[in-house]
mmCIF file of C-alpha atoms in Angstrom:
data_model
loop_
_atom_site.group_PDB
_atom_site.id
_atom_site.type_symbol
_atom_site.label_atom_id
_atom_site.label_comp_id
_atom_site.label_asym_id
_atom_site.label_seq_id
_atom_site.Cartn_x
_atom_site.Cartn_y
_atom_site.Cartn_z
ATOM 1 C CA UNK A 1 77.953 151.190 130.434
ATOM 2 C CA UNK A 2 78.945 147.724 128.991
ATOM 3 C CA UNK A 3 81.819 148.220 126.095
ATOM 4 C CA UNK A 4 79.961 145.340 123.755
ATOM 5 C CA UNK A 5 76.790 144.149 122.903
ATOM 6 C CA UNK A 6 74.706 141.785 124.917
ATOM 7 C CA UNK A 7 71.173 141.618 125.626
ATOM 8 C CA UNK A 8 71.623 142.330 129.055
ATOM 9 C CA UNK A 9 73.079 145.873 128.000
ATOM 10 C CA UNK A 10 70.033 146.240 125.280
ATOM 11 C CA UNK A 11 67.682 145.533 128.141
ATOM 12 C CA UNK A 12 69.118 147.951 130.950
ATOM 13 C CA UNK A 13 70.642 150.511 128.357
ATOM 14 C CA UNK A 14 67.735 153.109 129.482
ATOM 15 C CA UNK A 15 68.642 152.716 132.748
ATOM 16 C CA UNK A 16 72.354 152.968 132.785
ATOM 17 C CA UNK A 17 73.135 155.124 129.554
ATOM 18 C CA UNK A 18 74.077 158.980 131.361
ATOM 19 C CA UNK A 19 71.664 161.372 132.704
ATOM 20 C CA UNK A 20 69.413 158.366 134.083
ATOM 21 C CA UNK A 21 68.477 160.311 136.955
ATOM 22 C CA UNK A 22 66.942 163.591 135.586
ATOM 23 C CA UNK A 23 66.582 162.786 131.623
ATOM 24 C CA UNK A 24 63.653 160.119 131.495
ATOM 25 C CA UNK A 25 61.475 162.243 133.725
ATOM 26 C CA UNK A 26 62.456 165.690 132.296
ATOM 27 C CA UNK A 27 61.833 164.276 128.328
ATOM 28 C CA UNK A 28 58.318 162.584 129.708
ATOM 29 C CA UNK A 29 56.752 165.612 131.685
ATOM 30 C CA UNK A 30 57.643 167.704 128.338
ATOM 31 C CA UNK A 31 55.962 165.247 126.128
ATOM 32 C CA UNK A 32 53.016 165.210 127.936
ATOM 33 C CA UNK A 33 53.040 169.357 128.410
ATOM 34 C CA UNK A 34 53.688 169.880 124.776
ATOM 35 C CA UNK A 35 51.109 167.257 123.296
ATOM 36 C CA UNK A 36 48.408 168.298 126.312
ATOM 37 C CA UNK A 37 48.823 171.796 124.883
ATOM 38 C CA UNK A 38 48.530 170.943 121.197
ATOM 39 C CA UNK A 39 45.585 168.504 121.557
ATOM 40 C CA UNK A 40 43.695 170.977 123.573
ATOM 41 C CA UNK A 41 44.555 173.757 120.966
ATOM 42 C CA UNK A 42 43.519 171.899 118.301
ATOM 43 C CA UNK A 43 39.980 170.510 119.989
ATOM 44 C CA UNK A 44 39.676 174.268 120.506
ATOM 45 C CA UNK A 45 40.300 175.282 116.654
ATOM 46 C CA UNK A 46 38.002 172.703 115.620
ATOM 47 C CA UNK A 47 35.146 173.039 118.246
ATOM 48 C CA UNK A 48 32.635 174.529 115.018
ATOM 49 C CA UNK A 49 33.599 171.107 112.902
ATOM 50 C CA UNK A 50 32.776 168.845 116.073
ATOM 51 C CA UNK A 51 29.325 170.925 116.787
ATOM 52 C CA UNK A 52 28.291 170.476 112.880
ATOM 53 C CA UNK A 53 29.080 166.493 112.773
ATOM 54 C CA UNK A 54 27.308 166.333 116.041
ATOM 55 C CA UNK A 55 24.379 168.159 114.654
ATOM 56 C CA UNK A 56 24.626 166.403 111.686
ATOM 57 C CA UNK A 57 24.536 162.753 113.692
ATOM 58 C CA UNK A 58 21.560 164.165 115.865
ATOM 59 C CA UNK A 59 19.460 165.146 112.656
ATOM 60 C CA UNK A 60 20.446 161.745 111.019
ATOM 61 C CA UNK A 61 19.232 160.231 114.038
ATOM 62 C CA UNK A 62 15.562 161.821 114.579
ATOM 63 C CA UNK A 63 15.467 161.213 110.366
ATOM 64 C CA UNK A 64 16.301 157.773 110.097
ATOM 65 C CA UNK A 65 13.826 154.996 109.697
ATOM 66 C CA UNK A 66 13.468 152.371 112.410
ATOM 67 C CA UNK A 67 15.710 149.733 110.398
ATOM 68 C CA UNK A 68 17.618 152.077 108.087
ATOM 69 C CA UNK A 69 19.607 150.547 105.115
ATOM 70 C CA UNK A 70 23.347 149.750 106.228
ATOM 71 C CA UNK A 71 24.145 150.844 103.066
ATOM 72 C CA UNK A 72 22.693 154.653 103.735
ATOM 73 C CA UNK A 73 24.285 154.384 107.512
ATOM 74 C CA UNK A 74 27.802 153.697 106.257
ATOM 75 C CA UNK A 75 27.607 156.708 103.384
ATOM 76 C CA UNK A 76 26.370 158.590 106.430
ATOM 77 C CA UNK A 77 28.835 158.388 108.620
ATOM 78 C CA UNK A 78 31.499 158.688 105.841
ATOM 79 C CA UNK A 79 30.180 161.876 104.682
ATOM 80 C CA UNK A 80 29.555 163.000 108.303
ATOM 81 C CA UNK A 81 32.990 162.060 109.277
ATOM 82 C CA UNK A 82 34.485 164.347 105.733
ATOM 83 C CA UNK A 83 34.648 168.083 108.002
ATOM 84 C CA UNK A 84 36.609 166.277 110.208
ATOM 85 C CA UNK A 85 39.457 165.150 107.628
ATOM 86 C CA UNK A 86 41.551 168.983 107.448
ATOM 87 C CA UNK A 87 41.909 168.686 111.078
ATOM 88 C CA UNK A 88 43.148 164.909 111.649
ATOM 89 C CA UNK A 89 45.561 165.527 108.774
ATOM 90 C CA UNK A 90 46.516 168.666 111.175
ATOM 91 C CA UNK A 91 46.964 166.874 113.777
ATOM 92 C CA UNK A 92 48.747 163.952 111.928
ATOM 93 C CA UNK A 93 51.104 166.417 110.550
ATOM 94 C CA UNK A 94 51.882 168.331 114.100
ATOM 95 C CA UNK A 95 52.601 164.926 115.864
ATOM 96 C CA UNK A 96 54.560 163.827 113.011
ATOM 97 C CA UNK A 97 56.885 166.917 113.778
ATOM 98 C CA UNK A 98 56.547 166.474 117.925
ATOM 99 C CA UNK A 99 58.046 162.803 117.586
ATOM 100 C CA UNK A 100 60.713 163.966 115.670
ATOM 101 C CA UNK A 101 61.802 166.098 118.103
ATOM 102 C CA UNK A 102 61.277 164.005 121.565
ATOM 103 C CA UNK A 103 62.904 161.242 118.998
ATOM 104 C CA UNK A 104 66.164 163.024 118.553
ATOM 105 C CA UNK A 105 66.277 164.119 121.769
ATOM 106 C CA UNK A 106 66.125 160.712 123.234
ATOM 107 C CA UNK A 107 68.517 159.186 120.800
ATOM 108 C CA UNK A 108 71.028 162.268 121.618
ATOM 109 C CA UNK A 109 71.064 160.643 125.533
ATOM 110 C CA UNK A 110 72.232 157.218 124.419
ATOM 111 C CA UNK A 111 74.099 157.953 121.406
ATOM 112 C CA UNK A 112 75.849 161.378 122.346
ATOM 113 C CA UNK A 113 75.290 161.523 126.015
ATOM 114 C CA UNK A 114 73.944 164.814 125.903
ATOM 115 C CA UNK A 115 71.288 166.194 128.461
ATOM 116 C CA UNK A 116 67.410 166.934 127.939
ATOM 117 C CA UNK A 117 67.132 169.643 125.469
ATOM 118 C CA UNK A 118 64.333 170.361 122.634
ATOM 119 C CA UNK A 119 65.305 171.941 119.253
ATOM 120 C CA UNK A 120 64.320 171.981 115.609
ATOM 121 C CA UNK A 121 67.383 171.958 113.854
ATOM 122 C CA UNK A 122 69.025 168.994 111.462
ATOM 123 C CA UNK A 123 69.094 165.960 113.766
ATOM 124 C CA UNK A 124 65.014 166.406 113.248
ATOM 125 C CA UNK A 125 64.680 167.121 109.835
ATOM 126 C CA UNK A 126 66.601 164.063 109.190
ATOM 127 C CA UNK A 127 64.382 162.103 112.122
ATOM 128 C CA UNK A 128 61.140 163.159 110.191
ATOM 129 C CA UNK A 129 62.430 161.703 106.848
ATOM 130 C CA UNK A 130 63.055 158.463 109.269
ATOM 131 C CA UNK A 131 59.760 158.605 110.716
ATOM 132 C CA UNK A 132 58.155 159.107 107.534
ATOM 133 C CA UNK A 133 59.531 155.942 105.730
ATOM 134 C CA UNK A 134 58.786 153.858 109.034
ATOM 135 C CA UNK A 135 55.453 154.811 108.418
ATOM 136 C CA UNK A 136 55.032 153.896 105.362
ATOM 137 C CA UNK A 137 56.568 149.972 105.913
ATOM 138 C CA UNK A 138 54.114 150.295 108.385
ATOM 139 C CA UNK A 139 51.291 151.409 106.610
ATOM 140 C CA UNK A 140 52.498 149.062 103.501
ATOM 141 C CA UNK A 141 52.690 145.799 105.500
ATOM 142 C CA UNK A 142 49.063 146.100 106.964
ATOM 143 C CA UNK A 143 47.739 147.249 103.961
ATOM 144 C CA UNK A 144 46.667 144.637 102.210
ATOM 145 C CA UNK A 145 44.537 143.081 104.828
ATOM 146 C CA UNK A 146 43.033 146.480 105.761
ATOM 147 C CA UNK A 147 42.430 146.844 101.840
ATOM 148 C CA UNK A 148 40.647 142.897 101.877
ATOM 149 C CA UNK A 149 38.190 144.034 104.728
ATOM 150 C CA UNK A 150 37.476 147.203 103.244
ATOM 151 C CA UNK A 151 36.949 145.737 99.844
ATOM 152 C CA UNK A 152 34.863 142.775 101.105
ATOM 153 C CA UNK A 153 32.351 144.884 103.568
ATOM 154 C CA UNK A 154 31.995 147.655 100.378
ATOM 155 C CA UNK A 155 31.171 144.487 97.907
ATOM 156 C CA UNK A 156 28.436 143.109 101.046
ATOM 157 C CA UNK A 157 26.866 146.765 100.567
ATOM 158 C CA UNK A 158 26.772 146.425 97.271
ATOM 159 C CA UNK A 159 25.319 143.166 96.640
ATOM 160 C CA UNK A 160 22.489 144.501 99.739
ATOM 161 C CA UNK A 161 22.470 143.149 102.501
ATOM 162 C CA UNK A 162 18.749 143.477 103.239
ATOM 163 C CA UNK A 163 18.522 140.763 100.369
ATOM 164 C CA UNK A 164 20.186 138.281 102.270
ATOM 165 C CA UNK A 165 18.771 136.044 104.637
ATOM 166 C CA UNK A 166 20.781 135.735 108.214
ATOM 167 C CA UNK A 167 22.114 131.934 106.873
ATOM 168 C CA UNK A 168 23.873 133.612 103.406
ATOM 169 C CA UNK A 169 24.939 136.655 105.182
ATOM 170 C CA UNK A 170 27.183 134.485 107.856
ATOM 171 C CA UNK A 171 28.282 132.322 105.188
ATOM 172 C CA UNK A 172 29.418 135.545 102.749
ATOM 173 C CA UNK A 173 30.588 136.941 106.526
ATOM 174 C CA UNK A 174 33.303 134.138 107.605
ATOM 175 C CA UNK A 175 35.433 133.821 104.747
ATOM 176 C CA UNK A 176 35.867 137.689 105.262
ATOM 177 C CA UNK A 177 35.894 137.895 108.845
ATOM 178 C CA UNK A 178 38.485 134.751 109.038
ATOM 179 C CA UNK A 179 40.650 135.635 105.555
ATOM 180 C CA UNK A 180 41.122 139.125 107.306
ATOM 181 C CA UNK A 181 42.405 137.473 110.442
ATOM 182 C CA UNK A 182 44.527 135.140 108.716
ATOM 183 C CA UNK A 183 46.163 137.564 106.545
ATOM 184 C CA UNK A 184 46.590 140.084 109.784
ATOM 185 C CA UNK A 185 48.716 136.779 111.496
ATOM 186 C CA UNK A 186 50.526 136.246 108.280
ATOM 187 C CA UNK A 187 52.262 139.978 107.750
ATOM 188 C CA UNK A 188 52.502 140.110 111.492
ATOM 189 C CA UNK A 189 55.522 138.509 111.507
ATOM 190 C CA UNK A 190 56.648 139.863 108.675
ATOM 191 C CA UNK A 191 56.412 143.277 110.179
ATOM 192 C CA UNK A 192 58.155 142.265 113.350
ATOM 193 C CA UNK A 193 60.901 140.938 111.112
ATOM 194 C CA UNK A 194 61.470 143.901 108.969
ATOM 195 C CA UNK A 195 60.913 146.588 112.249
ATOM 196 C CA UNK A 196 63.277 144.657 114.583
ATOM 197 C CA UNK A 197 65.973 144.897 111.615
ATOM 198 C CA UNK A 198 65.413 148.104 111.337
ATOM 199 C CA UNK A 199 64.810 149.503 114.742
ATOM 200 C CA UNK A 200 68.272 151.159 114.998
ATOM 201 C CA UNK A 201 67.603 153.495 111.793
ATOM 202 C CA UNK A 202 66.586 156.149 114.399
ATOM 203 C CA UNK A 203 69.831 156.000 116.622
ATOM 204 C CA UNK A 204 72.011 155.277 113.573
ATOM 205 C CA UNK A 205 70.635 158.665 112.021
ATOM 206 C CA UNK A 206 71.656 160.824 115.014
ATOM 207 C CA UNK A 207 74.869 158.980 115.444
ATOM 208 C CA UNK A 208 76.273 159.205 111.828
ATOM 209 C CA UNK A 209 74.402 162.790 111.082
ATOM 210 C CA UNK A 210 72.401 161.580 107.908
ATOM 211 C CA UNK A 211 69.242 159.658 107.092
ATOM 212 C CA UNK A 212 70.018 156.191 107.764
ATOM 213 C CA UNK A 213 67.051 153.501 107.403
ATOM 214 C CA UNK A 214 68.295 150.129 105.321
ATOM 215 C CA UNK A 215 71.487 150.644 106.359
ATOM 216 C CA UNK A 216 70.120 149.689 109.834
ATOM 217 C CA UNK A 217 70.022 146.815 108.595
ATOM 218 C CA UNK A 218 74.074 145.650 108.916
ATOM 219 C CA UNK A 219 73.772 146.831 112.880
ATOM 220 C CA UNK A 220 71.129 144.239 113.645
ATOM 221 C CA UNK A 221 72.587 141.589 111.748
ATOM 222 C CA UNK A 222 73.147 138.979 114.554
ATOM 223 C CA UNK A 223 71.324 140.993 117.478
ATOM 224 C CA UNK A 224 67.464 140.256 116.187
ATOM 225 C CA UNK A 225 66.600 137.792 119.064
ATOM 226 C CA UNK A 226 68.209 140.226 121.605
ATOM 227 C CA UNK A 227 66.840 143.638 120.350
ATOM 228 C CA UNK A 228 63.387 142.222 120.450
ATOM 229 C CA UNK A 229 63.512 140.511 123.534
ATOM 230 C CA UNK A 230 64.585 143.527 125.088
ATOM 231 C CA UNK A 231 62.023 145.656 123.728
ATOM 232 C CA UNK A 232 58.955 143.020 124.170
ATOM 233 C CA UNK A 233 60.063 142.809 128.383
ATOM 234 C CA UNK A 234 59.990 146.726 128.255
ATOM 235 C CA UNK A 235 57.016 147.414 126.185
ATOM 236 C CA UNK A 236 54.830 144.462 128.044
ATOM 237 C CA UNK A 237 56.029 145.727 131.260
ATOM 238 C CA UNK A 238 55.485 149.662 130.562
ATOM 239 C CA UNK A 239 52.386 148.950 128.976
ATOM 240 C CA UNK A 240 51.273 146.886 132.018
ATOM 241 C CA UNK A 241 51.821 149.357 134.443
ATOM 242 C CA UNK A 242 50.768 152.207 131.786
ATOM 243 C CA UNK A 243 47.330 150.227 131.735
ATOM 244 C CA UNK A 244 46.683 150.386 135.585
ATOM 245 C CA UNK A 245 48.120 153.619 136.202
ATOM 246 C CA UNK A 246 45.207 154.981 133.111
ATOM 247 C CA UNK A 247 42.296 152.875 134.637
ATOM 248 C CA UNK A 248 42.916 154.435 138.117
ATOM 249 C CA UNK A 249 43.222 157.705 136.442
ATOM 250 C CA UNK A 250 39.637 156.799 134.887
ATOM 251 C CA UNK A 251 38.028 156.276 137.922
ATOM 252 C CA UNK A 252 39.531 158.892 140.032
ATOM 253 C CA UNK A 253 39.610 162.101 137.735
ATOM 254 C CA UNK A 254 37.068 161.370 135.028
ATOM 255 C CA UNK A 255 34.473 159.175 136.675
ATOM 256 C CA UNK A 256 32.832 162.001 138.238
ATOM 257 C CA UNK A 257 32.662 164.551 135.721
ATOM 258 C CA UNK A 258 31.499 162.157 133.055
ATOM 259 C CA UNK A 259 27.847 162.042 134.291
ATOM 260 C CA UNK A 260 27.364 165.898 133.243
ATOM 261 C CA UNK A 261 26.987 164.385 129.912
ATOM 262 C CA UNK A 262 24.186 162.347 130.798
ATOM 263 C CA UNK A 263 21.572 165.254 130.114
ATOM 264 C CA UNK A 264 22.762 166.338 127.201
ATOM 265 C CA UNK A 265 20.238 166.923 124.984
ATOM 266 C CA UNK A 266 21.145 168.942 122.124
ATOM 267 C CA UNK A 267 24.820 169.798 119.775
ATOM 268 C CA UNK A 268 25.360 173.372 121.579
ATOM 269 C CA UNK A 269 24.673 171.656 125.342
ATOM 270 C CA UNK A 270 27.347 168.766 124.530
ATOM 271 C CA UNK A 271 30.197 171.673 123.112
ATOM 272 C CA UNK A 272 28.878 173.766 125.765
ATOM 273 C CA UNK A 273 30.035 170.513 128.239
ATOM 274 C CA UNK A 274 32.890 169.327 126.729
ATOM 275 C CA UNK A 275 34.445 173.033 126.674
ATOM 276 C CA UNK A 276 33.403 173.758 130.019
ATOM 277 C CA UNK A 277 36.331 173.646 132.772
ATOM 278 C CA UNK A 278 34.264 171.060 134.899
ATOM 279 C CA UNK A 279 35.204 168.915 131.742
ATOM 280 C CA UNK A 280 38.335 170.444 130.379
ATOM 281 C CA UNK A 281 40.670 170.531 133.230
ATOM 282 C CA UNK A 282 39.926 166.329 134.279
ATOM 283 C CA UNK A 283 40.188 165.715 130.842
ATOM 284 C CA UNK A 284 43.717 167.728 130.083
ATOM 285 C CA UNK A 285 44.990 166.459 133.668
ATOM 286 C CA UNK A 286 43.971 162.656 132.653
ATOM 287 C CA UNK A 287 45.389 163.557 129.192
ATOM 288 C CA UNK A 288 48.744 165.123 130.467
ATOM 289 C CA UNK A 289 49.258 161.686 133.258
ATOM 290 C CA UNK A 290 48.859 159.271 130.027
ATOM 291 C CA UNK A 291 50.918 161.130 127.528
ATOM 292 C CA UNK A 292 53.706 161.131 130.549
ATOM 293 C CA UNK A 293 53.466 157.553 130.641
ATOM 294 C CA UNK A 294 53.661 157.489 127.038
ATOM 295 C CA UNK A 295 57.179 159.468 127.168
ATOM 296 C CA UNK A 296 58.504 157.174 129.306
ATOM 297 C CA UNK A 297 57.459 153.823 127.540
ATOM 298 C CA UNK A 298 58.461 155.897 124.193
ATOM 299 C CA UNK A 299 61.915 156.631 125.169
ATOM 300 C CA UNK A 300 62.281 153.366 127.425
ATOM 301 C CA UNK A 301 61.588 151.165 124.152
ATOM 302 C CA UNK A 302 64.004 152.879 121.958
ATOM 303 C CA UNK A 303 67.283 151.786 124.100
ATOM 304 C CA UNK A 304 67.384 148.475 123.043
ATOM 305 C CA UNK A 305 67.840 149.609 119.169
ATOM 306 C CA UNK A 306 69.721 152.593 120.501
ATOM 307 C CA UNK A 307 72.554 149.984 122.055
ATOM 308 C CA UNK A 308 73.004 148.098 119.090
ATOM 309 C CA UNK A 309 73.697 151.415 117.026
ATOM 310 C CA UNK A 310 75.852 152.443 119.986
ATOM 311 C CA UNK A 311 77.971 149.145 119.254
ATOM 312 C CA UNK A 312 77.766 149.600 115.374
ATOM 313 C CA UNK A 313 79.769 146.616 114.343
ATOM 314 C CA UNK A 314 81.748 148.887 111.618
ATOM 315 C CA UNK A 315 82.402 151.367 114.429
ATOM 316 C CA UNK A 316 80.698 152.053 117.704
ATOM 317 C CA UNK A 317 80.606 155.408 119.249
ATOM 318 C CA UNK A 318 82.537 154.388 122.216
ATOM 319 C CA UNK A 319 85.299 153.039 119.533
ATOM 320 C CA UNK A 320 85.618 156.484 118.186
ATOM 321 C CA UNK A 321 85.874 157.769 121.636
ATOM 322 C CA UNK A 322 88.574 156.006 122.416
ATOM 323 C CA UNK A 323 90.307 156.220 119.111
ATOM 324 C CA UNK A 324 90.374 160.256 119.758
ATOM 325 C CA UNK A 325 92.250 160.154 122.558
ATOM 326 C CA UNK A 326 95.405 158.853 120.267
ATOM 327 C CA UNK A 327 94.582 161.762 118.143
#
């Protein structure tokens, strides 16, 4: 383990930080069991909300006119969508408290050294406060040009679009279309800024036992170039290989199940299908090989960050190490 910062150590810091040889494949094959198991629980909890939206799609369908008013579609499928709302928030909220745990577990390896182990205690309490306010700069730096599209398609419907000729509707469609664009390329930057500055919020929280997210800041001061470098080679690289590895999958396990669904005719033959083990068991074993790769690329990423809070400027762990042994 290099005893100072570098971007060589930011980069390889997964792969020489301890436990290298058991901890990565141990924290990914639990990831994938655990979320496997709660996304098939939860499609199984909510298999009478998914058979009345399909109903409800399949009477909107043999209702609607040949050319039905955007307008009426997009209140449709809104209001369609509305049963559906309890149980993403459900599932929102149970992988909000599944990250927190694989997330201190993975910061424990580089930070503490400590083996695989899963627990709900005060390292992820803490990590779900973390979490939490990294999703909200998230949500706040992309939400002004999510709130422009919104706003501009809602104001189309309003005005009608079945009043417009084809000539007025692209020229009211470009400036949207474009101004979305161009504000998306403006905060993206922004939000690479403010996320690579604050990357190490997650290892400094395990490593000084409170919630730590600005303070992040100070560790990163110097290291942005490095931190993101590191994490750009290993999230292009994992998500590379994650790609191929899930379009194999695609064509191997779920290729030939998915023409069953073909003669579907009805809402009680497609939940009859999808909850049938000729469809279940591909889909959890295709679902259980991705979420794997996930773990990896998930706890891969995070050394990079994980390094710099190692190194803390003010006091690295391995500084404290070695000031105990004068103790």
């Amino acid at each position: 383990m290099p005893t100072r910062f570098s971007f060589d150590g930011a980069l390889s810091n997964a792969f020489r930080a301890a436990h290298m040889r058991s901890f990565p494949w141990l924290f990914a094959a639990a990831f994938a069991l655990v979320v496997t198991i709660a996304s098939l629980i939860l499609t199984y909890l909510a298999r009478d909300t998914f058979m009345e939206v399909i109903s409800a799609f399949e009477s909107f369908a043999e209702t609607a006119n040949d050319e039905p008013d955007p307008y009426t579609v997009f209140s449709f499928l809104f209001g369609m969508m509305a049963p559906l709302v309890p149980w993403v928030i459900a599932g929102g909220l149970g992988y909000w408290v599944i990250r927190a745990v694989f997330e201190a577990a993975s910061q424990r390896r580089y930070i503490r050294d400590e083996r695989f182990s899963l627990r709900l205690g005060a390292d992820e309490l803490r990590m779900m406060v973390v979490l939490l306010l990294w999703w909200l700069l998230y949500t706040v730096t992309f939400g002004l040009p999510v709130l422009y599209i919104f706003n501009g398609i809602m104001g189309l419907f309003e005005i009608g679009l079945d009043d417009m000729s084809e000539e007025e509707m692209a020229r009211k469609m470009i400036p949207l279309v474009f101004g979305g664009i161009g504000l998306m390329l403006l905060v993206m930057p922004v939000y690479v800024f403010l996320a690579t500055r604050l990357a190490p919020c997650f290892a400094m929280t395990i490593k000084d036992r409170r919630i730590v997210f600005f303070d992040a800041w100070k560790v990163s001061r110097g290291r942005f170039w490095p931190i993101l470098g590191a994490f750009v080679i290993l999230s292009v690289g994992g998500g590379i290989a994650s790609s191929v590895i899930s379009q194999v999958l695609q064509l191997i396990i779920l290729m030939p199940f998915t023409g069953s669904m073909n003669n579907v005719q009805s809402a009680e033959e497609a939940i009859g299908a999808i909850f049938s083990p000729s469809f279940l068991v591909p889909m959890a074993i295709y679902g259980f090989a991705t979420s794997f790769m996930s773990g990896l690329l998930l706890h891969f990423t995070g050394g990079p960050a994980a390094f710099a809070a190692r190194h803390d400027p003010r006091g690295g762990v391995d500084d404290a190490a070695q000031m105990a042994v004068f103790d």
